[in-house]
Coordinates of C-alpha atoms and ligand atoms in Angstrom, one line a residue:
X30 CA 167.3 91.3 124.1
X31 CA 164.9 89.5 126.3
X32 CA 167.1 87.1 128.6
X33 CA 165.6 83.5 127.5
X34 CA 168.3 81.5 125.9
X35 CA 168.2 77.7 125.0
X36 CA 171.7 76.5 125.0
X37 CA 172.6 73.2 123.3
X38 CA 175.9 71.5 124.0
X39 CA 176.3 69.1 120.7
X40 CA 179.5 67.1 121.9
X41 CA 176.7 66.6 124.9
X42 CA 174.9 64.5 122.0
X43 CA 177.8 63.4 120.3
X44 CA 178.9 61.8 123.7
X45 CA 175.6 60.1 124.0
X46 CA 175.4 58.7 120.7
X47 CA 179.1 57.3 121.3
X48 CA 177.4 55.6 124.2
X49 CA 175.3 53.8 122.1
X50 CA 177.7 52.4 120.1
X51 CA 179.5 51.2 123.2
X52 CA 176.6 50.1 124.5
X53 CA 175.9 47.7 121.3
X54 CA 178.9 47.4 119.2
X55 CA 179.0 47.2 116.3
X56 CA 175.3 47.3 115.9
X57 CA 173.8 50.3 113.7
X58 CA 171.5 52.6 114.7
X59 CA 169.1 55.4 113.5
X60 CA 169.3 58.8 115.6
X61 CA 166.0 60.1 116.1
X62 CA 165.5 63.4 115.4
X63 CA 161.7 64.1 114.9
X64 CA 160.6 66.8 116.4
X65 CA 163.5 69.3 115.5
X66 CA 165.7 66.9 117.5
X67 CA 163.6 67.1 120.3
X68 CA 163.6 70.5 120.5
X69 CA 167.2 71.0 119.9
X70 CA 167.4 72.0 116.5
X71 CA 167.7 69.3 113.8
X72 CA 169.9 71.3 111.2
X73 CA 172.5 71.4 114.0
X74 CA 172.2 68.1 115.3
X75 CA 172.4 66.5 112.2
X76 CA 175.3 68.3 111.3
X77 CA 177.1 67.2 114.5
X78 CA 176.0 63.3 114.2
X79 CA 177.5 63.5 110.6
X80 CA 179.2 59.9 111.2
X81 CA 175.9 58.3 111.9
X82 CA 174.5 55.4 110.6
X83 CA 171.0 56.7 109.7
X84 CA 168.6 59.2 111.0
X85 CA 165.3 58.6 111.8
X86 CA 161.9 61.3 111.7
X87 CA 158.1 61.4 112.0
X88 CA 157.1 62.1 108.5
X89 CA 158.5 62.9 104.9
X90 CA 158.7 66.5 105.4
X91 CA 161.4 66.2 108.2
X92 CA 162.9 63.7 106.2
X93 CA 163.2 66.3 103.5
X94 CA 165.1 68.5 105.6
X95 CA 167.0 65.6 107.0
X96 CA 168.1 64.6 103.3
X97 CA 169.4 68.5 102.4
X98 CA 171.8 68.2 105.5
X99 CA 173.0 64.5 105.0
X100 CA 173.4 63.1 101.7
X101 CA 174.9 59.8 102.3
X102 CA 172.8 58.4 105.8
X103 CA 169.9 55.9 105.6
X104 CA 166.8 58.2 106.9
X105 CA 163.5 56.2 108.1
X106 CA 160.3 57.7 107.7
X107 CA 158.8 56.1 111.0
X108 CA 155.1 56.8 110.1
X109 CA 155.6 56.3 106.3
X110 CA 153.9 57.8 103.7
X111 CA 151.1 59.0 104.4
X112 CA 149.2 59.8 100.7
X113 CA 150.2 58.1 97.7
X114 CA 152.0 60.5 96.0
X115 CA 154.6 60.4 98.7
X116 CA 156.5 57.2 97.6
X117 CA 158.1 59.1 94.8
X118 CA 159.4 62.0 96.7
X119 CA 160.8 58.7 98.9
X120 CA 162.5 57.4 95.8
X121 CA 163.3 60.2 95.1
X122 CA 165.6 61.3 98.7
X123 CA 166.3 57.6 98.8
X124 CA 164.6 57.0 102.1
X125 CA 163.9 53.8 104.2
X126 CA 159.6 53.5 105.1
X127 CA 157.5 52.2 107.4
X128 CA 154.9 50.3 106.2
X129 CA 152.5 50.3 109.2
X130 CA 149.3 49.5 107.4
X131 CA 147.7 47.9 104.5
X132 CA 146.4 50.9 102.7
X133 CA 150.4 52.2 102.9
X134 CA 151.2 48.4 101.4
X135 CA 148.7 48.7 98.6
X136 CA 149.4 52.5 97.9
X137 CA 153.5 51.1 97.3
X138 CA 152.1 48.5 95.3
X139 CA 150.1 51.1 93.0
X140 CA 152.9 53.5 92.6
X141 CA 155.5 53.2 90.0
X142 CA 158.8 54.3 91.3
X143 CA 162.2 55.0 89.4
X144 CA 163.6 53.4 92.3
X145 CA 163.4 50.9 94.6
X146 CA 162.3 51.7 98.4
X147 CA 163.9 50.4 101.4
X148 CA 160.8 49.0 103.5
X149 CA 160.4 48.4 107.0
X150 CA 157.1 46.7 108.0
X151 CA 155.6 47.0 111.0
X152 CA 154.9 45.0 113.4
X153 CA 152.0 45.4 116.1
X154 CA 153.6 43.6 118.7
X155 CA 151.4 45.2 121.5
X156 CA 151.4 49.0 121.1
X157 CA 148.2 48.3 119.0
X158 CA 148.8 52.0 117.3
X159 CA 150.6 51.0 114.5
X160 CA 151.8 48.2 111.7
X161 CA 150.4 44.1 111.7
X162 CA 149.2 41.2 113.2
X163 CA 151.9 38.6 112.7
X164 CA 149.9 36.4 110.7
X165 CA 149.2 39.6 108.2
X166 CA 152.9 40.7 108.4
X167 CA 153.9 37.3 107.4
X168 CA 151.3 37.8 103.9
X169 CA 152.5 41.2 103.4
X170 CA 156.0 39.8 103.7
X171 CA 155.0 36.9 100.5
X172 CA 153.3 40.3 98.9
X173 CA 156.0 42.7 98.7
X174 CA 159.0 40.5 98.4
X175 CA 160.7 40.7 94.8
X176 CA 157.7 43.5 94.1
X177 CA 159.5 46.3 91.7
X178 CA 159.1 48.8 94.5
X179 CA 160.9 47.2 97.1
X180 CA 164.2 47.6 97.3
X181 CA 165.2 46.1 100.7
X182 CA 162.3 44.4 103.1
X183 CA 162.8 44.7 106.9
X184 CA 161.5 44.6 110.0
X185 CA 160.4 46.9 112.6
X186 CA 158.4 47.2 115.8
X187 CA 158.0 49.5 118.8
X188 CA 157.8 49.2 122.8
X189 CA 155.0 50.3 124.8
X190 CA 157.1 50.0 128.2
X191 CA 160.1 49.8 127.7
X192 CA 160.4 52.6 130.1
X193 CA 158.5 50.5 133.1
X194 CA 161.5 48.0 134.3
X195 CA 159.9 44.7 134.4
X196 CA 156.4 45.7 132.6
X197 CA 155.0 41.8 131.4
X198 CA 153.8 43.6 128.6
X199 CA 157.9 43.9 127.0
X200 CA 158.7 40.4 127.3
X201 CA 155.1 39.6 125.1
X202 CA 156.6 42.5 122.6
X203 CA 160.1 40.8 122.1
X204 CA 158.4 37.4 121.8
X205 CA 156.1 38.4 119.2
X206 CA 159.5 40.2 117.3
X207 CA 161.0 36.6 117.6
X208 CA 158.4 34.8 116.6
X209 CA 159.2 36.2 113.0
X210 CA 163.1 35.1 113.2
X211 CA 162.0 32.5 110.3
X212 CA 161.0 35.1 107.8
X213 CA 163.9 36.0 105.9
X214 CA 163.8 40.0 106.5
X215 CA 167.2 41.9 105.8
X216 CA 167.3 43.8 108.2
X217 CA 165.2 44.2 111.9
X218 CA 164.8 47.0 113.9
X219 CA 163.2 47.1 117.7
X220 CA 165.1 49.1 120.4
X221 CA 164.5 52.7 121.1
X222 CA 166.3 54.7 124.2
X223 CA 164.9 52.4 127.0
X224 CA 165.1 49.1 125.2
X225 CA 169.1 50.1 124.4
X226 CA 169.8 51.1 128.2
X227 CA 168.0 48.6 130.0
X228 CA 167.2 45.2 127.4
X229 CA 170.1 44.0 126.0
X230 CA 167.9 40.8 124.7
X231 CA 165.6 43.8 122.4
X232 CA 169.2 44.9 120.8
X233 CA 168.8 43.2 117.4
X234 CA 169.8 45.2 114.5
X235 CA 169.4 48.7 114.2
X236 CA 168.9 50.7 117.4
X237 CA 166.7 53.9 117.7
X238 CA 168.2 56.0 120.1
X239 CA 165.6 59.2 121.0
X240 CA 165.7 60.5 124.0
X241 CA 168.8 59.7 125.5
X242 CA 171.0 61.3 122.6
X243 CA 169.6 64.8 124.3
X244 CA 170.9 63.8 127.8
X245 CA 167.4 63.2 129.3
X246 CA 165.9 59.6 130.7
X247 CA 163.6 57.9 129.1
X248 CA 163.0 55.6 132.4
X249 CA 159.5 57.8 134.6
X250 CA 161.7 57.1 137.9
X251 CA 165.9 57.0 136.9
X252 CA 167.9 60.3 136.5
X253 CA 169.5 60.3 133.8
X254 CA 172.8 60.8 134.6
X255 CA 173.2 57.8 136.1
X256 CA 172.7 56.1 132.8
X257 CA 175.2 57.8 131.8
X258 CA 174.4 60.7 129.4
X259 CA 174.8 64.1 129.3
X260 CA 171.9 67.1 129.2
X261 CA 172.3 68.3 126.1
X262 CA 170.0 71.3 126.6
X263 CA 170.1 74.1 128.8
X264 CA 166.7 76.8 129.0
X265 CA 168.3 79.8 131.2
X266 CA 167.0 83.4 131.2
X267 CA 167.5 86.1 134.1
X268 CA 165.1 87.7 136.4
X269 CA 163.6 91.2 134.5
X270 CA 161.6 92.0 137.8
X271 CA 161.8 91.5 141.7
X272 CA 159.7 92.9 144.3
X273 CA 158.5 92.3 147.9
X274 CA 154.6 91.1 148.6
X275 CA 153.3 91.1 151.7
X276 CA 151.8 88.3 153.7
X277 CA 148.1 87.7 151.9
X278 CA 149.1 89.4 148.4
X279 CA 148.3 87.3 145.7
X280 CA 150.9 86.3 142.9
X281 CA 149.2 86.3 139.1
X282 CA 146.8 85.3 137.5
X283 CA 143.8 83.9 139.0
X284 CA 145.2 85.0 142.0
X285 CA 145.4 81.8 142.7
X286 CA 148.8 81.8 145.3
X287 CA 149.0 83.6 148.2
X288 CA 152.1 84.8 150.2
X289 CA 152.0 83.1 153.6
X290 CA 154.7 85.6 154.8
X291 CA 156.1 88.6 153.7
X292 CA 158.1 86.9 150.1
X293 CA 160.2 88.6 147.7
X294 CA 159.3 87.6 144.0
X295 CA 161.2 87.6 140.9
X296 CA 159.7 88.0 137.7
X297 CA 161.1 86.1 134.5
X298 CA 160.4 86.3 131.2
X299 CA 159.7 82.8 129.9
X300 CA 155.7 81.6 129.8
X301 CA 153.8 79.5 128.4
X302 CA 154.5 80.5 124.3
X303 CA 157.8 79.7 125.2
X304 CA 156.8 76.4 126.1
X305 CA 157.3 76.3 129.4
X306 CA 154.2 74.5 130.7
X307 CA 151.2 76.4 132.0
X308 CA 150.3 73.3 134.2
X309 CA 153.9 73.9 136.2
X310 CA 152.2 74.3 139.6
X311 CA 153.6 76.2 142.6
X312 CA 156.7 74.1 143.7
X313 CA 158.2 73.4 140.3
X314 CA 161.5 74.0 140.5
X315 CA 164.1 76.4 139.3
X316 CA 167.6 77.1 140.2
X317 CA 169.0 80.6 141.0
X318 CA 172.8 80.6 142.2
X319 CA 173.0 77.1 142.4
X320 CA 169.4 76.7 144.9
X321 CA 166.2 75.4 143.6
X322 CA 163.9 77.9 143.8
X323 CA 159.9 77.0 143.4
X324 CA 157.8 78.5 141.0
X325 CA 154.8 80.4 142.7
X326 CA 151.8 81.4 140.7
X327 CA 150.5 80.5 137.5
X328 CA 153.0 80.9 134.5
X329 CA 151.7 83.4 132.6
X330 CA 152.0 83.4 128.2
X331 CA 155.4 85.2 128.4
X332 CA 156.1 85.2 131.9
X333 CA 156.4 83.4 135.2
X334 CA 157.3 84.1 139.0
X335 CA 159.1 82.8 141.9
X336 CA 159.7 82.5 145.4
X337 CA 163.4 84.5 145.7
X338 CA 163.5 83.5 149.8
X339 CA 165.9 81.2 149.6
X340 CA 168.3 83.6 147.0
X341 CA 168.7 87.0 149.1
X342 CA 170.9 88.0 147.0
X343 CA 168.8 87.4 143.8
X344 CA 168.2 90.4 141.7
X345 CA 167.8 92.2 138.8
X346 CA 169.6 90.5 136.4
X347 CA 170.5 87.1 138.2
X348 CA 170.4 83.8 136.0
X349 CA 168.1 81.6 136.4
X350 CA 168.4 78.0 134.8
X351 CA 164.8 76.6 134.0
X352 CA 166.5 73.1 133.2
X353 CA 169.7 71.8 132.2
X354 CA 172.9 70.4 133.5
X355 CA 171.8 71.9 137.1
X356 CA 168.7 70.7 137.3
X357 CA 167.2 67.4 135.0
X358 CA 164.4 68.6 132.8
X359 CA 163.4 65.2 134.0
X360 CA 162.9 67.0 137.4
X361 CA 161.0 69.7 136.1
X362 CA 158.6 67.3 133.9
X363 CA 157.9 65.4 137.1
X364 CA 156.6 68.6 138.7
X365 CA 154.6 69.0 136.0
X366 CA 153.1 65.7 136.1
X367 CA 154.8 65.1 131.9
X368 CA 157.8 63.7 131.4
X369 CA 161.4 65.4 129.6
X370 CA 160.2 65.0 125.9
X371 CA 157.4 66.9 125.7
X372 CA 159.2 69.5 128.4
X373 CA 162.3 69.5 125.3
X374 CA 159.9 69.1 122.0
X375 CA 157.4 72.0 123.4
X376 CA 160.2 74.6 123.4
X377 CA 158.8 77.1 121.2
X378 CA 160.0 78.2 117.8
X379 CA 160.6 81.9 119.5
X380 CA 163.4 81.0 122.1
X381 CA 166.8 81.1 120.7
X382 CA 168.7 78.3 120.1
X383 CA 172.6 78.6 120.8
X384 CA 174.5 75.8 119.7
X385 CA 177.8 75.1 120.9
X386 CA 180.4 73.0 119.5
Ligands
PLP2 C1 160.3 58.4 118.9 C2 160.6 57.0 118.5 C3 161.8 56.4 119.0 C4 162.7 57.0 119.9 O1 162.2 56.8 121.2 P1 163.1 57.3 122.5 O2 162.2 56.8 123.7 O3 163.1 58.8 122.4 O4 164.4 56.7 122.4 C5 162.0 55.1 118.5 N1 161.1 54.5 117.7 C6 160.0 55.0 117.3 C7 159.1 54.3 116.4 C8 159.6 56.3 117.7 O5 158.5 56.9 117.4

């Protein structure tokens, strides 16, 4: 078997998802796990966060799968439905919606449902990507209260920059979520991983915890361990290849890098289809035995190279960690000029997953 394993620690996540609750007691909180968890598989994670409150996913189709692994959990659709014949299916798996536009509001109000919904509308409180104006939320509010379809009406809204300490634009975003404390909504939903690490004032009702359940930062400039949680994922292979270039061979394709000096290279077999990103430049770090180790020439679809001088004793066979508890994915996505999520939610389909319990 090809040596590219994704290893995923789940009491990694269920120790960050504890944190959460410690860090707002007693407040509930949807787990986000879009994206196959971020990568990390959502039929195990799921699993593991059995005790939690509520799950919380992209679309209806992940919801779907969501709603096969937990029966009993509250499971927000985050961008709603997204054709009129989804609303049922909603009913249906008993799922809590966004409403994020008025088409979406006027598609629930044409749909007959067996059962009520559980909607959250959204409010654009400076993302400007999704849900209403204040003034519109407020008339949607009068519209959909006490309508047959609705079930439960709450509120939701999302942070731009949370993740940018200080960013003027956050304080405007909570104002405009407190200027609609008078409208009697049953529930309100506005923090996400930076908002529940770093603004305790954006903690009202249910949380949204993303990135930070997977042990990865959701802050451009703070490691993550010293918020606390724990990398829940860790992408290690082994070298299949090593061999010594001399001074002005290049390394790949585009023959882009050059050995300054004679450089022994090791070959691994993880590329771009893997996810690993083809815009990792030279310098992007790995770690062999412990060392970082930088990447040298372009990664290649199924492969990429690096610079073994600081590893003599690197061969054939030596591990090689492209992220995890050694090095921060948050580290690597740097190098890459991206950040941990899309580094975590790019890791393709074809690595295998091991979970451990
Ligand atoms: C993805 C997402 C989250 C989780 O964000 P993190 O930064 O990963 O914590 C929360 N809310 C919404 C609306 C999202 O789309």
């Amino acid at each position: 078997m090809r040596p590219l394993l994704a290893t995923v620690d789940l009491s990694a996540i269920r120790h960050n998802h504890a944190l959460v609750r410690a860090r707002a007691a007693g407040q509930p909180s949807f787990a986000v796990v879009k994206a196959n968890a971020y990568g990390h598989g959502v039929r195990e994670v799921v699993c593991a966060l059995e005790e939690a409150d509520g799950f919380a996913v992209a679309c209806l189709e992940e919801a779907g799968e969501v709603r096969g692994l937990n029966a009993r959990a509250r499971i927000l659709v985050l961008q709603g439905c997204l054709s009129a014949d989804e609303y049922p299916l909603a009913a249906q798996l008993d799922l809590d919606v966004v409403v994020q536009s008025a088409e979406q509001a006027e598609a629930l109000l044409a749909t007959r449902l067996r059962q009520p919904l559980r909607v959250w509308l959204k409010l654009d409180s400076g993302m400007h990507r999704l849900g209403f104006a204040a003034a519109e939320l407020r008339r949607w509010h009068a519209r959909l209260s006490g309508a047959a379809q609705v079930g439960e009406l709450n509120l939701i809204s999302h942070f731009a920059c949370a993740d940018l300490p200080g960013h003027p634009l956050t304080a405007q975003q909570i104002g405009a979520f407190r200027s609609l404390d008078d409208v009697p909504f049953a529930q309100r939903s506005l923090a996400n991983s930076a908002a529940i690490l770093a603004l305790p004032e954006a903690r009202l009702g249910w949380l949204r915890p993303g990135i930070m359940l997977y042990g990865a930062s959701p802050f451009a400039d703070g490691a993550a361990a010293a918020l606390g949680v724990r990398p829940a994922m860790s992408l290690s292979g082994a070298l299949i290849a090593v061999r010594e270039v001399a001074a002005g061979d290049s390394v790949g394709y585009g023959a882009g890098w050059v050995a300054p000096r004679p450089t022994r290279i090791g070959t691994l077999s993880c590329g771009y289809a893997d996810g690993y990103p083809r815009s990792a430049p030279p310098g992007t770090p790995l770690l062999i035995d412990g060392q970082r180790v930088p990447l040298v020439g372009r990664v290649s679809m199924d492969m990429l190279t690096v610079d073994l001088s600081a590893v003599p004793q690197a061969r054939v066979g030596t591990p090689v960690e492209l992220w995890g508890a050694g090095l921060p994915v948050d580290e690597v996505a740097a190098a890459c000029g991206t950040i941990g999520y899309e580094l975590l939610s790019q890791l393709a389909a074809r690595v295998p997953r091991r979970h451990r319990y």
